[in-house]
Amino acid sequence: MRAESGVVVVRTLTVWCQDWPVVAASAEAGTPAQVPAAVVLGNEVVHCSATARAEGVRRGQRKRGAQARCPEVVLFEDDPERDARVFEPVAAAVEHLAPGIEVVRPGLVAVPARGPVGYFKSAEAAAEKVIDHIADTTGVEAQVGIADGLFAATLAAHRGLIVPEGLTEEFLAPLGIAELDQPAERRRGRPELVDLLRRLGLRTLGAFAQIPERDVASRFGGEAVLAHRLARGLEDRAHDRRTPPPELSVAQHLDPPVDRVDAAAFVAKGLAELLHVGLVAKGVACTRLGIRATTETGEELSRVWRCAEPLTPQGISDRVRWQLDGWLTTTRLTSGIAVLRLDPEEVVGAAALQLGLLDQGQGDVADRAARALVHVQGLLGPGSVVTPVLGGGRGPAEQVRLVPWGDERVPAADPDQPWPGRLPAPSPATVPVEPVPVGLVDGTGADVGVTGRYELTAPPHRVLVGGGSQEVRGWAGPWPVDERWWDAEAAHRAARLQVLTAGENGAEQAFLLVRTGGRWAVEGVYD
């Protein structure tokens, strides 16, 4: 432990499992460790295994690019719940030797080094003991790092190093400036900051640390000051941390006890919202969250999650849901969870909150609306409240993904791809969940078809929809749809047609029709 500028920096032991999202996905799927694997978010590789990297797969590649580099690569979807669930036995193994651990994220735990180092007589012995115990109990390979502060200890774990006490700043100085942007943290604004510092010629942490903090604040802003503290071997927000008042803790008695993950998810959302309301009322936000549960037979479960940024309601809910999933799935409980308690172990003042949490004009309205929507989900299920997310695709239905309220709003496909054959603008204003069957007939009442050359068999005359018919005033198309022709099971062949109709009252209406399997259906309606 050392102090600088009035800030106490705790000597920290971190346990890091390399490429954890890939390890967790492979373990749950039963994929052998030697098989190249990667985790994708949307259409982008966000994590890859060492064997995949050896074949040329890299973070940031598109899926198709990764498959071109390594055709045998196994791709998994990004799933934080899975990562946390599979990581719970590893966290429990570390806690067995070093009580008081904090889960920073799935794949990384931290604990004050003083306890395990003192018990095992040396830092080297503590590190070796922890690594061996994790391997023996879970079969997972891990690396240990010890340094002053969480950031430096994490970088030390990446290298399997024990940094001598008091030499953390010297350890950090020669490291590249890109170390400030840890991809697993996904901190907003950090990639842009790193890119700016590199273009200014500040290519190492030491070079950045040498700039006076006052100059950093005036030139780059608050986020850069936090990064500057890390480069100097300090904690990023230690100076603003407060001991939370006990009345901020929230608890809920569950009757009947919860023993299913889906039921636990509902409880997590409600309790997270309750905790957030109490924190906002006090003008603080949580940076270390204690999750504690008691089973019906009296078993006590506890875990602390440490967060790089103040937790939002969704962040609280996510961590509670991940932890309950881990306990219910991987821990042999004798009964269901009867009591759930959330304790804000550490909070920061209003100055550390994100702008959206302090915007009292629209923020109060948004918070009330969010609470109402969460309440509806608690009554009717998570799928009862959804928000649309626009993404990539050729047809209108492909471009819209309905995401349950509170979940991460990630498009199903990358909207920035070219998507040849995409439906031209403007897009339909209304897209039914399932295409609505209709009829399209010519002047004789016969069905209008589409030939193999994607030509209409006759000029369309009327659209039969909703028990009535509307006269066709004009049309455009048809446009061919011939997707995944190389895959017999996934191949999709259709034709799209835009038609302008007039009803009995003369009101015009535009439809997007699609013909597949010899039938017409409404795929979209234009305003």
Coordinates of C-alpha atoms in Angstrom, one line a residue:
M1 CA 0.0 0.0 0.0
R2 CA 1.3 3.4 -0.9
A3 CA 0.0 7.0 -0.9
E4 CA 0.5 9.7 -3.5
S5 CA -1.2 13.1 -3.6
G6 CA -3.3 12.0 -0.6
V7 CA -4.6 8.9 -2.4
V8 CA -4.0 5.4 -1.0
V9 CA -3.1 2.9 -3.7
V10 CA -3.8 -0.7 -2.5
R11 CA -1.4 -3.5 -3.5
T12 CA -3.6 -5.8 -5.5
L13 CA -3.5 -9.4 -6.7
T14 CA -5.4 -10.1 -9.9
V15 CA -6.2 -13.4 -11.5
W16 CA -6.7 -13.3 -15.2
C17 CA -8.0 -16.0 -17.6
Q18 CA -6.9 -15.2 -21.2
D19 CA -9.5 -15.0 -23.9
W20 CA -12.2 -15.9 -21.3
P21 CA -15.3 -15.3 -23.5
V22 CA -13.9 -17.8 -26.0
V23 CA -12.9 -20.2 -23.2
A24 CA -16.4 -20.0 -21.7
A25 CA -18.2 -20.5 -25.0
S26 CA -16.0 -23.4 -26.0
A27 CA -16.4 -25.1 -22.6
E28 CA -20.2 -24.8 -22.7
A29 CA -20.4 -26.0 -26.3
G30 CA -17.9 -28.9 -25.6
T31 CA -15.5 -27.6 -28.3
P32 CA -11.9 -28.8 -27.7
A33 CA -9.5 -26.1 -26.7
Q34 CA -7.2 -26.7 -29.6
V35 CA -10.0 -25.9 -32.1
P36 CA -9.7 -22.3 -33.4
A37 CA -12.7 -20.3 -32.0
A38 CA -13.9 -16.7 -31.9
V39 CA -16.7 -14.7 -30.3
V40 CA -18.6 -12.3 -32.5
L41 CA -20.8 -9.3 -31.7
G42 CA -23.1 -8.4 -34.6
N43 CA -20.8 -9.1 -37.5
E44 CA -17.5 -8.3 -35.8
V45 CA -15.0 -10.5 -34.0
V46 CA -14.5 -9.2 -30.5
H47 CA -12.5 -12.1 -29.0
C48 CA -10.5 -15.0 -30.5
S49 CA -8.4 -17.9 -29.1
A50 CA -4.7 -18.2 -29.4
T51 CA -5.1 -21.0 -32.1
A52 CA -7.4 -18.7 -34.1
R53 CA -4.9 -15.8 -33.9
A54 CA -2.1 -18.2 -35.1
E55 CA -4.3 -18.7 -38.2
G56 CA -4.7 -14.9 -38.8
V57 CA -7.9 -14.2 -37.0
R58 CA -7.9 -10.8 -35.3
R59 CA -10.2 -8.8 -33.1
G60 CA -12.1 -6.3 -35.2
Q61 CA -12.4 -8.5 -38.3
R62 CA -15.7 -9.2 -40.0
K63 CA -17.0 -12.7 -39.7
R64 CA -16.4 -13.4 -43.3
G65 CA -12.9 -12.1 -43.1
A66 CA -12.2 -14.4 -40.1
Q67 CA -13.6 -17.4 -42.0
A68 CA -11.5 -16.6 -45.0
R69 CA -8.4 -16.6 -42.9
C70 CA -9.3 -19.7 -41.0
P71 CA -12.2 -21.7 -42.6
E72 CA -12.3 -24.1 -39.6
V73 CA -12.8 -21.4 -37.0
V74 CA -15.8 -21.9 -34.7
L75 CA -17.9 -18.8 -34.2
F76 CA -19.9 -18.1 -31.0
E77 CA -22.2 -15.2 -30.3
D78 CA -21.2 -12.7 -27.6
D79 CA -23.0 -13.7 -24.3
P80 CA -22.0 -12.0 -21.1
E81 CA -24.4 -14.2 -19.1
R82 CA -22.7 -17.3 -20.3
D83 CA -19.2 -15.8 -19.5
A84 CA -20.3 -15.0 -16.0
R85 CA -22.0 -18.3 -15.4
V86 CA -19.0 -20.4 -16.5
F87 CA -16.6 -18.1 -14.5
E88 CA -18.4 -18.6 -11.2
P89 CA -16.4 -21.9 -10.3
V90 CA -13.2 -20.0 -11.1
A91 CA -14.1 -17.1 -8.8
A92 CA -15.1 -19.6 -6.1
A93 CA -11.7 -21.4 -6.4
V94 CA -9.9 -18.1 -5.9
E95 CA -12.1 -17.1 -3.0
H96 CA -11.3 -20.5 -1.3
L97 CA -7.7 -19.3 -1.0
A98 CA -8.2 -15.5 -0.8
P99 CA -11.5 -14.4 0.8
G100 CA -12.8 -11.0 -0.1
I101 CA -12.4 -11.2 -3.9
E102 CA -14.0 -8.8 -6.3
V103 CA -15.1 -9.8 -9.8
V104 CA -14.0 -7.1 -12.1
R105 CA -15.6 -8.9 -15.1
P106 CA -15.9 -12.5 -16.1
G107 CA -12.3 -13.7 -16.6
L108 CA -10.7 -11.2 -14.1
V109 CA -10.9 -11.1 -10.3
A110 CA -9.0 -8.9 -7.8
V111 CA -8.2 -9.1 -4.1
P112 CA -6.0 -7.1 -1.8
A113 CA -2.6 -8.8 -2.0
R114 CA -1.8 -8.4 1.7
G115 CA -3.9 -11.4 2.8
P116 CA -2.8 -14.2 0.5
V117 CA 0.9 -12.9 0.4
G118 CA 1.1 -12.9 4.1
Y119 CA -0.6 -16.3 4.5
F120 CA 1.6 -18.0 1.9
K121 CA 4.8 -16.1 3.1
S122 CA 5.6 -14.5 -0.3
A123 CA 4.0 -13.1 -3.4
E124 CA 5.5 -15.8 -5.6
A125 CA 4.2 -18.6 -3.4
A126 CA 0.7 -17.0 -3.3
A127 CA 0.6 -16.7 -7.1
E128 CA 1.8 -20.3 -7.6
K129 CA -0.8 -21.6 -5.1
V130 CA -3.7 -19.7 -6.7
I131 CA -2.8 -20.9 -10.2
D132 CA -2.4 -24.5 -9.2
H133 CA -5.7 -24.5 -7.2
I134 CA -7.7 -23.1 -10.1
A135 CA -6.2 -25.7 -12.5
D136 CA -6.9 -28.5 -10.0
T137 CA -10.5 -27.6 -9.2
T138 CA -11.7 -26.2 -12.6
G139 CA -9.2 -27.2 -15.2
V140 CA -8.8 -23.6 -16.3
E141 CA -5.5 -22.0 -17.0
A142 CA -5.0 -18.6 -15.2
Q143 CA -2.3 -16.0 -14.7
V144 CA -1.6 -13.9 -11.6
G145 CA -0.3 -10.4 -11.4
I146 CA 0.6 -8.3 -8.4
A147 CA 1.2 -4.6 -8.4
D148 CA 0.0 -1.3 -6.8
G149 CA -3.5 -0.6 -8.0
L150 CA -6.0 -2.6 -10.1
F151 CA -4.9 -1.3 -13.5
A152 CA -1.3 -2.1 -13.0
A153 CA -2.1 -5.4 -11.4
T154 CA -4.2 -6.3 -14.4
L155 CA -1.4 -5.5 -16.9
A156 CA 1.0 -7.5 -14.7
A157 CA -1.4 -10.5 -14.8
H158 CA -1.4 -10.2 -18.6
R159 CA 2.4 -10.8 -18.4
G160 CA 2.4 -13.2 -15.4
L161 CA 4.5 -10.7 -13.4
I162 CA 4.9 -9.7 -9.8
V163 CA 5.9 -6.0 -9.7
P164 CA 8.0 -5.1 -6.6
E165 CA 6.3 -2.8 -4.2
G166 CA 6.9 0.8 -5.0
L167 CA 8.1 0.1 -8.6
T168 CA 4.7 0.1 -10.3
E169 CA 5.2 3.4 -12.1
E170 CA 8.5 2.2 -13.5
F171 CA 6.7 -1.0 -14.7
L172 CA 4.1 1.0 -16.5
A173 CA 6.3 3.6 -18.1
P174 CA 7.6 1.6 -21.1
L175 CA 4.3 0.0 -21.9
G176 CA 2.4 1.2 -25.0
I177 CA -0.3 3.9 -24.7
A178 CA -2.8 1.4 -26.2
E179 CA -2.8 -0.4 -22.8
L180 CA -5.2 2.3 -21.6
D181 CA -7.8 0.9 -23.9
Q182 CA -8.6 -2.6 -22.7
P183 CA -11.1 -4.1 -25.2
A184 CA -12.8 -6.2 -22.5
E185 CA -13.8 -3.0 -20.6
R186 CA -15.4 -1.3 -23.7
R187 CA -15.0 2.1 -22.1
R188 CA -16.6 4.9 -24.1
G189 CA -14.3 7.4 -25.5
R190 CA -11.1 5.5 -24.6
P191 CA -10.2 4.3 -28.1
E192 CA -10.5 7.9 -29.5
L193 CA -8.4 9.2 -26.6
V194 CA -5.6 6.6 -27.2
D195 CA -5.7 7.4 -30.9
L196 CA -5.3 11.1 -30.2
L197 CA -2.4 10.6 -27.8
R198 CA -0.6 8.4 -30.3
R199 CA -1.0 11.0 -33.0
L200 CA 0.4 13.6 -30.6
G201 CA 3.5 11.5 -30.2
L202 CA 2.7 10.1 -26.7
R203 CA 3.3 6.5 -27.5
T204 CA 4.0 5.1 -24.0
L205 CA 2.3 5.3 -20.6
G206 CA 5.4 7.0 -19.2
A207 CA 5.3 9.8 -21.8
F208 CA 1.7 10.5 -21.0
A209 CA 2.3 10.3 -17.2
Q210 CA 5.0 13.0 -17.4
I211 CA 2.5 15.6 -18.5
P212 CA 1.1 17.6 -15.5
E213 CA -2.4 16.6 -14.6
R214 CA -3.6 20.2 -14.8
D215 CA -2.5 20.4 -18.4
V216 CA -4.2 17.1 -19.2
A217 CA -7.5 18.3 -17.7
S218 CA -7.4 21.6 -19.6
R219 CA -6.5 20.0 -23.0
F220 CA -8.2 16.7 -23.0
G221 CA -11.0 16.7 -20.4
G222 CA -12.2 14.6 -17.5
E223 CA -11.9 11.2 -19.1
A224 CA -8.3 11.8 -20.0
V225 CA -7.6 12.8 -16.3
L226 CA -8.8 9.3 -15.2
A227 CA -6.6 7.7 -17.9
H228 CA -3.7 9.9 -16.8
R229 CA -4.0 8.7 -13.2
L230 CA -3.8 5.1 -14.4
A231 CA -0.7 5.8 -16.4
R232 CA 0.9 7.1 -13.2
G233 CA 0.0 4.0 -11.3
L234 CA -2.8 5.5 -9.3
E235 CA -6.4 4.5 -8.9
D236 CA -8.7 6.4 -11.3
R237 CA -11.3 7.5 -8.8
A238 CA -9.9 6.8 -5.3
H239 CA -10.0 10.4 -4.3
D240 CA -13.8 10.6 -4.7
R241 CA -14.9 7.3 -3.1
R242 CA -17.3 7.4 -0.2
T243 CA -18.5 4.8 2.4
P244 CA -22.2 4.3 1.5
P245 CA -24.8 4.8 4.2
P246 CA -26.3 1.5 5.3
E247 CA -29.9 2.5 4.3
L248 CA -28.9 2.3 0.6
S249 CA -28.9 -1.5 0.7
V250 CA -32.0 -3.2 -0.6
A251 CA -33.3 -6.7 0.0
Q252 CA -36.2 -8.8 -1.2
H253 CA -37.7 -11.9 0.4
L254 CA -38.7 -14.3 -2.4
D255 CA -41.9 -16.4 -1.8
P256 CA -41.8 -18.9 -3.3
P257 CA -37.9 -19.3 -3.4
V258 CA -36.3 -18.8 -6.8
D259 CA -34.6 -21.8 -8.4
R260 CA -34.9 -20.9 -12.1
V261 CA -32.7 -18.5 -14.0
D262 CA -35.6 -16.8 -15.8
A263 CA -37.4 -16.1 -12.5
A264 CA -34.1 -14.8 -11.1
A265 CA -33.8 -12.4 -14.0
F266 CA -37.2 -10.8 -13.1
V267 CA -36.1 -10.4 -9.5
A268 CA -32.8 -8.8 -10.6
K269 CA -34.5 -6.1 -12.7
G270 CA -36.9 -5.0 -9.9
L271 CA -34.3 -5.0 -7.2
A272 CA -31.7 -3.2 -9.4
E273 CA -34.3 -0.5 -10.1
L274 CA -35.0 -0.1 -6.4
L275 CA -31.3 0.3 -5.6
H276 CA -30.8 2.8 -8.4
V277 CA -33.7 5.0 -7.1
G278 CA -32.1 5.1 -3.7
L279 CA -28.7 6.0 -5.1
V280 CA -30.0 8.8 -7.3
A281 CA -31.9 10.3 -4.3
K282 CA -28.5 10.5 -2.4
G283 CA -26.7 11.9 -5.5
V284 CA -24.3 9.0 -5.7
A285 CA -23.6 6.0 -7.9
C286 CA -22.3 2.5 -7.2
T287 CA -18.8 1.4 -8.3
R288 CA -18.6 -1.8 -6.2
L289 CA -21.7 -3.9 -5.9
G290 CA -22.2 -6.6 -3.2
I291 CA -24.7 -9.4 -4.2
R292 CA -25.8 -11.6 -1.3
A293 CA -28.3 -14.4 -1.3
T294 CA -29.7 -16.8 1.3
T295 CA -31.3 -20.1 0.4
E296 CA -34.4 -21.6 1.9
T297 CA -32.2 -23.9 4.0
G298 CA -29.9 -21.1 5.2
E299 CA -27.0 -21.3 2.8
E300 CA -25.2 -18.0 2.5
L301 CA -23.8 -16.9 -0.9
S302 CA -21.9 -13.6 -1.5
R303 CA -20.0 -12.0 -4.3
V304 CA -18.7 -8.5 -5.0
W305 CA -18.5 -7.0 -8.4
R306 CA -16.1 -4.1 -9.1
C307 CA -16.9 -1.8 -11.9
A308 CA -14.7 0.6 -13.9
E309 CA -17.5 3.1 -14.3
P310 CA -20.5 4.0 -12.1
L311 CA -23.3 1.4 -12.6
T312 CA -26.4 2.3 -14.5
P313 CA -29.7 0.5 -13.6
Q314 CA -29.0 -1.9 -16.5
G315 CA -25.5 -2.5 -15.3
I316 CA -26.7 -3.4 -11.8
S317 CA -29.4 -5.6 -13.3
D318 CA -26.9 -7.4 -15.6
R319 CA -24.5 -8.2 -12.8
V320 CA -27.2 -9.5 -10.5
R321 CA -28.6 -11.6 -13.3
W322 CA -25.2 -13.0 -14.2
Q323 CA -24.4 -13.8 -10.6
L324 CA -27.7 -15.5 -9.9
D325 CA -27.3 -17.5 -13.1
G326 CA -23.9 -18.6 -12.0
W327 CA -25.1 -19.7 -8.5
L328 CA -28.2 -21.5 -9.8
T329 CA -26.4 -23.2 -12.6
T330 CA -23.0 -24.1 -11.3
T331 CA -23.4 -24.2 -7.5
R332 CA -25.0 -27.2 -5.9
L333 CA -27.7 -25.5 -3.9
T334 CA -29.9 -27.6 -1.6
S335 CA -32.9 -25.3 -2.1
G336 CA -34.0 -22.1 -3.9
I337 CA -32.9 -18.6 -3.1
A338 CA -35.2 -17.1 -0.5
V339 CA -33.6 -13.7 0.2
L340 CA -31.7 -11.5 -2.2
R341 CA -29.8 -8.4 -1.0
L342 CA -27.8 -5.8 -2.9
D343 CA -25.2 -3.7 -1.0
P344 CA -23.5 -0.7 -2.6
E345 CA -20.0 -1.5 -1.2
E346 CA -18.6 1.7 -2.7
V347 CA -20.1 4.8 -4.2
V348 CA -18.9 7.9 -6.0
G349 CA -20.3 11.4 -5.8
A350 CA -22.4 13.1 -8.5
A351 CA -19.3 14.5 -10.3
A352 CA -18.5 10.9 -11.4
L353 CA -21.9 10.2 -12.8
Q354 CA -22.6 10.1 -16.5
L355 CA -24.5 13.1 -17.9
G356 CA -27.7 11.1 -18.5
L357 CA -27.9 10.4 -14.7
L358 CA -27.6 14.1 -13.8
D359 CA -30.0 15.5 -16.5
Q360 CA -32.8 16.2 -14.1
G361 CA -34.9 17.8 -16.8
Q362 CA -35.5 14.8 -19.0
G363 CA -33.8 12.3 -16.7
D364 CA -36.6 12.2 -14.2
V365 CA -39.1 11.5 -16.9
A366 CA -36.9 8.9 -18.5
D367 CA -36.4 7.2 -15.1
R368 CA -40.1 7.1 -14.4
A369 CA -40.8 5.7 -17.9
A370 CA -38.1 3.1 -17.5
R371 CA -39.5 2.0 -14.1
A372 CA -43.0 1.7 -15.6
L373 CA -41.7 -0.4 -18.5
V374 CA -39.7 -2.7 -16.1
H375 CA -42.9 -3.1 -14.1
V376 CA -44.8 -4.2 -17.2
Q377 CA -42.1 -6.7 -18.0
G378 CA -42.3 -8.1 -14.4
L379 CA -46.0 -8.6 -14.9
L380 CA -46.1 -9.9 -18.5
G381 CA -42.6 -11.1 -19.2
P382 CA -39.4 -9.7 -20.8
G383 CA -40.8 -9.9 -24.3
S384 CA -43.8 -7.7 -23.5
V385 CA -41.8 -4.4 -23.9
V386 CA -39.4 -4.2 -26.9
T387 CA -37.6 -1.5 -28.8
P388 CA -36.6 -1.7 -32.5
V389 CA -33.0 -1.6 -33.5
L390 CA -32.2 -0.9 -37.2
G391 CA -29.4 -3.0 -38.7
G392 CA -28.2 -4.5 -42.0
G393 CA -30.1 -6.8 -44.3
R394 CA -31.8 -6.8 -47.7
G395 CA -35.5 -7.0 -46.8
P396 CA -37.3 -4.7 -44.3
A397 CA -38.0 -7.5 -41.8
E398 CA -34.3 -8.4 -41.7
Q399 CA -33.3 -4.8 -40.9
V400 CA -35.3 -4.5 -37.7
R401 CA -34.5 -6.4 -34.5
L402 CA -36.9 -6.2 -31.6
V403 CA -34.9 -6.1 -28.4
P404 CA -36.5 -6.6 -24.9
W405 CA -36.5 -3.4 -22.9
G406 CA -33.3 -3.1 -20.9
D407 CA -31.2 -5.4 -23.1
E408 CA -28.3 -4.2 -25.1
R409 CA -29.5 -2.6 -28.3
V410 CA -27.3 -4.4 -30.8
P411 CA -28.4 -4.9 -34.5
A412 CA -28.7 -8.4 -35.8
A413 CA -26.4 -7.6 -38.8
D414 CA -23.9 -4.9 -39.5
P415 CA -25.7 -1.9 -41.2
D416 CA -22.5 -0.6 -42.7
Q417 CA -22.0 -3.5 -45.1
P418 CA -23.0 -2.9 -48.8
W419 CA -25.9 -5.4 -48.9
P420 CA -26.2 -5.8 -52.7
G421 CA -29.8 -6.3 -53.7
R422 CA -31.0 -4.3 -50.7
L423 CA -34.5 -2.8 -51.0
P424 CA -34.2 0.7 -52.3
A425 CA -35.3 3.7 -50.3
P426 CA -37.7 4.8 -48.9
S427 CA -38.3 1.9 -46.5
P428 CA -41.8 0.8 -45.5
A429 CA -43.2 2.7 -42.5
T430 CA -45.0 -0.5 -41.2
V431 CA -43.5 -3.9 -41.2
P432 CA -45.7 -6.8 -40.0
V433 CA -44.1 -9.3 -37.7
E434 CA -45.1 -12.0 -40.2
P435 CA -45.9 -11.3 -43.9
V436 CA -49.7 -11.0 -44.4
P437 CA -51.0 -13.3 -47.2
V438 CA -52.7 -11.4 -50.1
G439 CA -53.8 -12.0 -53.6
L440 CA -52.5 -10.2 -56.7
V441 CA -54.7 -10.8 -59.9
D442 CA -54.7 -9.6 -63.4
G443 CA -57.7 -8.2 -65.4
T444 CA -59.2 -11.7 -65.8
G445 CA -59.0 -12.5 -62.1
A446 CA -56.1 -14.9 -62.6
D447 CA -53.1 -15.0 -60.2
V448 CA -50.2 -12.9 -61.3
G449 CA -47.0 -14.9 -61.1
V450 CA -43.3 -14.4 -61.6
T451 CA -41.2 -16.2 -64.2
G452 CA -37.8 -17.7 -63.7
R453 CA -36.4 -14.5 -65.3
Y454 CA -38.2 -12.5 -62.6
E455 CA -40.8 -11.0 -64.9
L456 CA -44.5 -10.7 -64.1
T457 CA -46.8 -13.2 -66.0
A458 CA -49.4 -10.4 -66.5
P459 CA -50.0 -6.8 -65.6
P460 CA -51.4 -6.6 -62.0
H461 CA -54.9 -5.3 -61.8
R462 CA -56.2 -5.7 -58.2
V463 CA -54.8 -6.6 -54.8
L464 CA -57.0 -8.9 -52.7
V465 CA -56.4 -7.9 -49.1
G466 CA -58.5 -8.0 -45.9
G467 CA -61.6 -9.5 -47.4
G468 CA -61.8 -6.7 -50.1
S469 CA -59.9 -5.6 -53.1
Q470 CA -58.0 -2.5 -54.2
E471 CA -57.3 -1.4 -57.8
V472 CA -53.6 -1.3 -58.8
R473 CA -52.7 2.2 -60.0
G474 CA -49.0 1.5 -60.6
W475 CA -46.2 -0.9 -59.7
A476 CA -42.4 -1.2 -59.7
G477 CA -40.4 -4.4 -59.9
P478 CA -40.2 -7.2 -59.5
W479 CA -36.8 -7.4 -57.8
P480 CA -35.1 -10.8 -57.4
V481 CA -34.2 -12.2 -54.0
D482 CA -31.7 -15.0 -54.3
E483 CA -29.9 -15.4 -51.0
R484 CA -27.5 -18.1 -49.8
W485 CA -27.9 -20.1 -53.0
W486 CA -24.9 -22.2 -52.0
D487 CA -26.6 -23.6 -48.9
A488 CA -29.5 -25.9 -49.8
E489 CA -31.0 -25.7 -46.3
A490 CA -30.7 -21.9 -45.9
A491 CA -31.3 -20.8 -49.5
H492 CA -34.1 -18.2 -50.0
R493 CA -35.5 -17.4 -53.4
A494 CA -38.3 -14.8 -53.8
A495 CA -39.4 -11.7 -55.6
R496 CA -40.4 -8.3 -54.3
L497 CA -42.9 -5.9 -55.9
Q498 CA -44.0 -2.4 -55.0
V499 CA -47.7 -1.6 -55.8
L500 CA -49.7 1.6 -55.5
T501 CA -53.4 0.9 -55.0
A502 CA -56.7 2.9 -54.6
G503 CA -59.5 1.7 -52.4
E504 CA -63.3 2.3 -53.0
N505 CA -63.1 5.7 -51.4
G506 CA -60.2 6.7 -53.7
A507 CA -57.6 6.8 -51.0
E508 CA -54.2 5.6 -52.3
Q509 CA -52.1 3.0 -50.4
A510 CA -48.6 1.7 -51.3
F511 CA -47.6 -1.9 -50.4
L512 CA -44.4 -3.9 -50.6
L513 CA -45.4 -7.4 -51.8
V514 CA -43.2 -10.5 -51.7
R515 CA -43.8 -13.7 -53.6
T516 CA -42.3 -16.9 -52.3
G517 CA -43.5 -20.5 -52.6
G518 CA -46.0 -19.4 -55.3
R519 CA -47.9 -17.0 -52.9
W520 CA -48.0 -13.3 -52.5
A521 CA -47.8 -11.5 -49.1
V522 CA -47.5 -8.0 -47.7
E523 CA -44.0 -7.4 -46.4
G524 CA -44.4 -3.7 -45.7
V525 CA -46.8 -0.8 -45.9
Y526 CA -45.7 2.7 -47.0
D527 CA -47.1 5.9 -45.6

